[in-house]
Short mmCIF file of C-alpha atoms in Angstrom, two decimals:
data_model
loop_
_atom_site.label_atom_id
_atom_site.label_comp_id
_atom_site.label_asym_id
_atom_site.label_seq_id
_atom_site.Cartn_x
_atom_site.Cartn_y
_atom_site.Cartn_z
CA MET J 92 117.77 124.30 107.18
CA ALA J 93 120.16 122.36 104.95
CA GLU J 94 119.53 118.62 104.46
CA PRO J 95 122.13 116.27 105.90
CA PRO J 96 124.42 114.73 103.29
CA ARG J 97 123.40 111.33 101.94
CA THR J 98 125.85 108.55 102.65
CA GLY J 99 124.32 105.90 100.34
CA ARG J 100 123.28 103.67 103.23
CA SER J 101 119.60 103.03 103.77
CA PRO J 102 118.54 103.59 107.35
CA GLY J 103 117.86 100.40 109.28
CA PRO J 104 114.87 99.76 111.48
CA ALA J 105 114.44 101.87 114.50
CA ALA J 106 116.17 100.50 117.57
CA PRO J 107 114.05 99.92 120.68
CA PRO J 108 114.64 102.19 123.70
CA HIS J 109 117.00 100.97 126.38
CA THR J 110 115.59 99.35 129.46
CA ASP J 111 116.80 102.23 131.63
CA GLY J 112 114.75 104.76 129.63
CA THR J 113 117.68 106.43 127.85
CA PRO J 114 117.18 107.14 124.14
CA PRO J 115 118.70 104.61 121.75
CA HIS J 116 121.99 105.34 120.04
CA PRO J 117 121.71 105.86 116.24
CA ASP J 118 123.95 102.83 115.58
CA ASP J 119 121.92 100.44 117.75
CA ALA J 120 119.56 99.43 114.91
CA GLY J 121 122.38 98.62 112.53
CA ARG J 122 124.18 96.75 115.24
CA THR J 123 121.04 94.67 115.93
CA VAL J 124 120.63 93.81 112.24
CA ARG J 125 124.29 92.82 111.93
CA CYS J 126 124.03 90.59 114.99
CA ARG J 127 121.02 88.82 113.56
CA ARG J 128 122.70 88.43 110.18
CA ASP J 129 125.88 87.09 111.76
CA ALA J 130 123.87 84.65 113.86
CA LEU J 131 122.30 83.25 110.70
CA HIS J 132 125.12 83.47 108.16
CA GLY J 133 128.24 83.78 110.27
CA PRO J 134 130.42 80.99 111.62
CA GLY J 135 128.08 78.27 112.69
CA GLY J 136 125.02 80.17 111.47
CA ARG J 137 124.84 78.35 108.16
CA THR J 138 125.02 75.05 109.98
CA ARG J 139 122.16 76.02 112.28
CA HIS J 140 120.13 77.32 109.36
CA ALA J 141 120.69 74.10 107.37
CA ALA J 142 119.82 72.00 110.40
CA LEU J 143 116.55 73.88 110.73
CA THR J 144 115.57 73.76 107.07
CA ARG J 145 116.75 70.24 106.11
CA PRO J 146 114.02 68.31 108.00
CA ALA J 147 111.35 70.67 106.70
CA ALA J 148 112.61 70.30 103.14
CA ARG J 149 112.66 66.51 103.42
CA LEU J 150 109.15 66.53 104.83
CA ARG J 151 107.94 68.63 101.91
CA THR J 152 109.67 66.26 99.48
CA LEU J 153 108.07 63.26 101.16
CA ARG J 154 104.61 64.82 100.99
CA SER J 155 105.14 65.77 97.36
CA GLY J 156 106.37 62.27 96.52
CA LEU J 157 103.38 60.59 98.17
CA ARG J 158 101.01 62.93 96.34
CA VAL J 159 102.66 62.25 92.98
CA TYR J 160 102.72 58.52 93.66
CA GLY J 161 99.02 58.56 94.49
CA LEU J 162 98.13 60.49 91.35
CA ILE J 163 100.12 58.20 89.03
CA ALA J 164 98.85 55.03 90.74
CA ALA J 165 95.26 56.30 90.52
CA MET J 166 95.74 56.94 86.80
CA TRP J 167 96.90 53.37 86.22
CA MET J 168 94.09 51.98 88.37
CA ARG J 169 91.50 53.85 86.33
CA SER J 170 93.10 52.49 83.19
CA THR J 171 93.01 48.95 84.60
CA MET J 172 89.42 49.13 85.75
CA THR J 173 88.29 50.23 82.30
CA TYR J 174 88.47 46.54 81.38
CA ARG J 175 87.13 44.87 84.51
CA ALA J 176 86.92 41.38 83.05
CA SER J 177 90.55 41.54 81.99
CA PHE J 178 91.55 42.73 85.45
CA ALA J 179 89.64 39.89 87.12
CA MET J 180 91.25 37.27 84.89
CA THR J 181 94.79 38.58 85.37
CA ALA J 182 94.32 38.85 89.15
CA LEU J 183 93.01 35.29 89.34
CA ALA J 184 95.85 34.09 87.15
CA ASN J 185 98.32 35.81 89.48
CA LEU J 186 96.70 34.16 92.49
CA ALA J 187 96.80 30.74 90.81
CA ALA J 188 100.43 31.10 89.71
CA THR J 189 101.62 32.07 93.18
CA SER J 190 99.63 29.24 94.75
CA PHE J 191 101.88 26.65 93.13
CA ASP J 192 104.62 27.46 95.67
CA PHE J 193 102.41 26.41 98.57
CA ALA J 194 101.11 23.45 96.56
CA VAL J 195 104.68 22.15 96.44
CA ILE J 196 104.89 22.38 100.24
CA LEU J 197 101.59 20.52 100.58
CA LEU J 198 102.93 17.83 98.25
CA MET J 199 106.01 17.40 100.41
CA PHE J 200 103.91 16.94 103.53
CA THR J 201 102.03 14.08 101.92
CA HIS J 202 105.26 12.08 102.38
CA VAL J 203 106.67 13.55 105.64
CA ASP J 204 105.17 14.73 108.94
CA THR J 205 107.74 17.44 109.64
CA LEU J 206 110.24 19.42 107.59
CA ALA J 207 113.44 20.21 109.50
CA GLY J 208 111.47 20.01 112.75
CA TYR J 209 108.51 22.13 111.60
CA ARG J 210 104.94 20.98 111.06
CA LEU J 211 102.75 22.15 108.19
CA PRO J 212 100.86 24.88 110.14
CA GLU J 213 104.17 26.32 111.36
CA ILE J 214 105.61 26.47 107.85
CA ALA J 215 102.29 27.93 106.68
CA LEU J 216 102.83 30.78 109.15
CA LEU J 217 106.28 31.45 107.71
CA TYR J 218 104.96 31.19 104.17
CA GLY J 219 101.92 33.41 104.72
CA ALA J 220 103.86 36.17 106.49
CA ALA J 221 106.59 36.24 103.83
CA ALA J 222 104.18 36.06 100.88
CA THR J 223 101.94 38.82 102.24
CA ALA J 224 104.87 41.11 103.05
CA PHE J 225 106.42 40.59 99.64
CA GLY J 226 103.06 41.02 97.91
CA LEU J 227 102.54 44.42 99.54
CA ALA J 228 106.05 45.55 98.58
CA ASP J 229 105.67 44.20 95.05
CA LEU J 230 102.37 46.06 94.65
CA ALA J 231 103.86 49.35 95.83
CA MET J 232 107.43 49.17 94.47
CA GLY J 233 107.48 46.32 91.96
CA SER J 234 108.10 48.65 89.03
CA MET J 235 111.54 49.60 90.34
CA ASP J 236 113.19 46.75 88.43
CA ARG J 237 112.44 48.58 85.16
CA LEU J 238 114.88 51.37 86.00
CA GLY J 239 117.80 49.72 84.21
CA ARG J 240 115.79 49.66 80.99
CA ARG J 241 114.98 53.36 81.40
CA VAL J 242 118.64 54.16 81.94
CA ARG J 243 119.64 52.26 78.79
CA ASP J 244 117.07 53.76 76.44
CA GLY J 245 117.21 57.28 77.90
CA THR J 246 113.58 57.51 78.96
CA LEU J 247 114.68 58.34 82.51
CA ASP J 248 115.46 61.84 81.24
CA THR J 249 111.74 62.51 80.78
CA LEU J 250 111.22 61.85 84.49
CA LEU J 251 114.08 64.11 85.52
CA VAL J 252 112.62 67.19 83.83
CA ARG J 253 109.23 66.82 85.53
CA PRO J 254 108.64 68.81 88.75
CA ALA J 255 108.12 65.66 90.82
CA PRO J 256 110.37 63.26 92.77
CA VAL J 257 111.90 60.69 90.44
CA LEU J 258 111.54 57.86 92.94
CA ALA J 259 107.77 58.35 93.16
CA GLN J 260 107.46 58.41 89.37
CA VAL J 261 109.49 55.23 88.87
CA ALA J 262 107.73 53.35 91.69
CA ALA J 263 104.20 54.22 90.53
CA ASP J 264 104.88 53.64 86.84
CA ARG J 265 102.61 50.88 85.46
CA PHE J 266 101.01 50.31 88.86
CA ALA J 267 99.56 46.79 88.53
CA LEU J 268 96.44 45.90 90.48
CA ARG J 269 96.78 42.30 89.32
CA ARG J 270 99.44 41.90 92.02
CA LEU J 271 96.61 41.82 94.54
CA GLY J 272 96.39 38.13 93.67
CA ARG J 273 99.73 37.46 95.41
CA ILE J 274 98.61 39.35 98.51
CA THR J 275 95.31 37.45 98.61
CA GLN J 276 97.07 34.11 98.35
CA GLY J 277 99.48 35.02 101.16
CA LEU J 278 96.64 36.17 103.42
CA LEU J 279 94.73 32.92 102.79
CA VAL J 280 97.72 30.81 103.79
CA LEU J 281 98.34 33.02 106.82
CA ALA J 282 94.70 32.63 107.90
CA TYR J 283 94.99 28.84 107.52
CA ALA J 284 98.08 28.85 109.73
CA LEU J 285 96.45 30.94 112.46
CA LEU J 286 93.36 28.71 112.51
CA THR J 287 95.30 25.44 112.73
CA LEU J 288 98.16 26.39 115.03
CA ASP J 289 97.84 25.12 118.60
CA LEU J 290 99.47 27.93 120.57
CA ASP J 291 98.95 29.79 123.82
CA TRP J 292 98.07 33.13 122.26
CA THR J 293 98.89 36.35 124.08
CA PRO J 294 98.31 39.98 123.02
CA LEU J 295 102.04 40.30 122.39
CA LYS J 296 102.09 37.30 120.03
CA ALA J 297 99.01 38.58 118.22
CA ALA J 298 100.66 41.98 117.75
CA MET J 299 103.78 40.21 116.48
CA VAL J 300 101.76 38.41 113.79
CA ALA J 301 100.16 41.68 112.68
CA MET J 302 103.56 43.39 112.62
CA MET J 303 105.29 40.83 110.39
CA PRO J 304 103.59 41.65 107.05
CA LEU J 305 103.88 45.41 107.59
CA SER J 306 107.50 45.65 108.68
CA GLY J 307 108.43 42.91 106.21
CA ALA J 308 106.83 44.87 103.37
CA VAL J 309 108.94 47.91 104.27
CA ILE J 310 112.12 45.80 104.28
CA PHE J 311 111.30 44.34 100.87
CA ALA J 312 110.43 47.82 99.55
CA ALA J 313 113.84 49.06 100.70
CA LEU J 314 115.45 46.16 98.81
CA PHE J 315 113.55 47.19 95.68
CA VAL J 316 114.86 50.75 95.98
CA ALA J 317 118.43 49.65 96.75
CA GLY J 318 118.38 47.28 93.78
CA ALA J 319 117.15 50.08 91.53
CA ALA J 320 119.94 52.33 92.80
CA PHE J 321 122.44 49.64 91.82
CA GLN J 322 121.05 49.71 88.29
CA PHE J 323 122.34 53.25 87.86
CA VAL J 324 125.80 51.66 87.84
CA ALA J 325 124.99 48.29 86.22
CA GLN J 326 122.10 48.79 83.83
CA ASP J 327 121.60 45.05 83.24
CA ALA J 328 121.24 44.21 86.93
CA ALA J 329 117.49 43.57 87.13
CA GLU J 330 118.11 39.86 87.77
CA VAL J 331 120.56 40.69 90.55
CA GLN J 332 117.82 42.73 92.20
CA ASN J 333 115.30 39.92 91.68
CA SER J 334 117.62 37.43 93.37
CA PHE J 335 117.26 39.39 96.63
CA THR J 336 113.56 40.27 96.29
CA TYR J 337 111.83 37.33 94.60
CA GLY J 338 114.58 34.96 95.70
CA GLY J 339 114.41 36.27 99.26
CA ASN J 340 110.67 35.69 99.32
CA THR J 341 111.15 32.05 98.28
CA LEU J 342 113.90 31.61 100.88
CA LEU J 343 111.74 32.88 103.73
CA GLN J 344 108.91 30.48 102.93
CA TYR J 345 110.93 27.67 104.51
CA PRO J 346 112.30 27.40 108.06
CA PRO J 347 115.90 28.53 108.68
CA THR J 348 116.90 25.05 109.85
CA VAL J 349 116.69 23.88 106.23
CA PHE J 350 119.64 26.04 105.18
CA ALA J 351 123.32 26.15 106.08
CA LYS J 352 124.31 28.44 108.93
CA ASP J 353 126.47 30.60 106.68
CA LEU J 354 123.44 31.43 104.55
CA VAL J 355 121.38 32.13 107.68
CA ARG J 356 124.11 34.50 108.90
CA GLY J 357 124.09 36.28 105.55
CA VAL J 358 120.33 36.93 105.57
CA THR J 359 120.51 38.01 109.22
CA PHE J 360 123.52 40.32 109.40
CA VAL J 361 124.17 41.35 105.77
CA VAL J 362 120.79 41.47 104.01
CA PRO J 363 118.32 41.47 106.94
CA LEU J 364 115.68 39.25 105.38
CA ALA J 365 115.45 37.19 108.56
CA PHE J 366 113.66 40.11 110.23
CA VAL J 367 110.79 39.81 107.76
CA ASN J 368 109.38 36.64 109.29
CA TRP J 369 111.97 34.24 110.70
CA LEU J 370 112.82 36.01 113.96
CA PRO J 371 109.31 37.21 114.90
CA ALA J 372 107.61 34.00 113.73
CA LEU J 373 109.99 31.76 115.67
CA TYR J 374 109.23 33.85 118.77
CA VAL J 375 105.51 33.24 118.22
CA LEU J 376 106.07 29.52 117.63
CA GLY J 377 108.52 29.14 120.50
CA GLN J 378 111.14 27.66 118.20
CA PRO J 379 114.89 28.31 118.67
CA TYR J 380 116.84 30.30 116.11
CA PRO J 381 119.83 28.45 114.56
CA LEU J 382 122.32 31.19 115.50
CA ASP J 383 121.36 31.37 119.20
CA LEU J 384 120.43 35.04 118.96
CA PRO J 385 118.77 36.84 121.90
CA ARG J 386 114.98 36.65 121.95
CA TRP J 387 114.53 40.43 122.09
CA LEU J 388 115.63 40.68 118.45
CA ALA J 389 112.17 39.42 117.52
CA PHE J 390 110.83 42.86 118.50
CA THR J 391 113.22 44.84 116.30
CA PRO J 392 111.81 44.42 112.75
CA PRO J 393 110.28 47.95 112.73
CA LEU J 394 113.66 49.42 113.67
CA VAL J 395 115.41 47.28 111.06
CA ALA J 396 112.85 48.40 108.48
CA ALA J 397 113.50 52.06 109.31
CA GLY J 398 117.25 51.51 109.01
CA CYS J 399 116.82 49.75 105.66
CA CYS J 400 114.76 52.68 104.37
CA ALA J 401 117.45 55.14 105.42
CA LEU J 402 120.20 53.14 103.70
CA ALA J 403 118.09 52.59 100.58
CA GLY J 404 117.30 56.31 100.40
CA ALA J 405 120.98 57.19 100.66
CA ALA J 406 121.83 54.64 97.95
CA TRP J 407 119.10 56.05 95.69
CA ARG J 408 120.33 59.64 96.08
CA ALA J 409 123.91 58.55 95.41
CA GLY J 410 122.88 56.60 92.32
CA LEU J 411 120.78 59.45 90.98
CA ARG J 412 123.72 61.86 91.36
CA THR J 413 125.93 59.56 89.29
CA TYR J 414 123.42 59.28 86.43
CA ARG J 415 124.60 60.61 83.08
CA SER J 416 122.09 61.02 80.28
CA THR J 417 122.38 58.92 77.14
CA GLY J 418 122.01 62.10 75.09
CA SER J 419 119.18 60.64 73.02
#
C-alpha cells in the first residue's frame, strides 16, 4: 500500500475522544494546540503571561539579592573579625562619637526643665527611636553613598558584569560592623526613656514602641537607595543624600514643636521622616501633633515604609537604566 504524501507538517498530539463517544476529527489536535497558543500569545495572552511571570521573577531576584548581600556582608565580617582588637576599638569609638549628640541634650536640660513642652525622658524616647532606626539602616545600607564615586571612576562597570543584583552588591560593599556602636547607643537611650517615663502602658503602646525602630529603619533604608539613585544623574550628590539621611536623623531627635510648621509639613508630606518616630511616639506620649493630623496616622508607619521601598526601587531601576559607562 502506498504511503500517504508528506506535507511537511509534524503531526500534533492526539486529540481526546469526544464526550459523546464519537471518534475525534483529525484536525481536533491541531485546533487544540492553536487555541492554547493563542490563549498565551494572542491578544491579551502576553499580558496574562507577563502578569503571571513578573511576580515570580521579582521574587527570584529578591531571593538572589538577599543571598548575594549575605555572602558579601559575611566576607567583610570575617575580614573585620580577623583583627578583633581593632574592631572593638572602632566600635567603641563609634559609640562614643554618637553619644555626643545626647550629651548636648543632657547639657541643655541642666539649664531648663522642658524643651518646647517636652521633658527629658520624652525627648529621650524620640532620640532613642530615631537613633536606633537610623543605626539599623546605616548598618545595612550605609555604603550606598559611595555610588557616586563608583560612577565617576568607572568601577560600577565591574558590578554590572557580575551575575548578581547591583543593588545588593553596592549595599553590602565594605559592610562595617563598627556601626553597631550607633545602634547600641540608640538602644541605651531608648531603654533609659522607657524606664523613666511615667505612662499608662498598654499592649498597643508597647507594640508601637517596638514598631518604631523597625519601620523607621526601612524608611531610612529607602532614603539611602533613593539618594543613590539620584547619584546616577548627579555624581557629586553624596552630601545631598546625607542631608536627608544623617540630617533627618538629627532632626528627629528633637520634638516637632521646636521647628517651624512649614518644615514639619515637609518632613510629613514630602519626605515622610515624621513617620519614623514623631507620629508614633507622640501617640505613645499622648502629645498633640503640630499639624492637627488624625491619630490613626500613628499606626501607618509600616505602610509608609512599604510605599517608600516601592518608590525607592522604581527610582533605582530608572537610575540604573540611565547609567552610561565611563569607558575606562
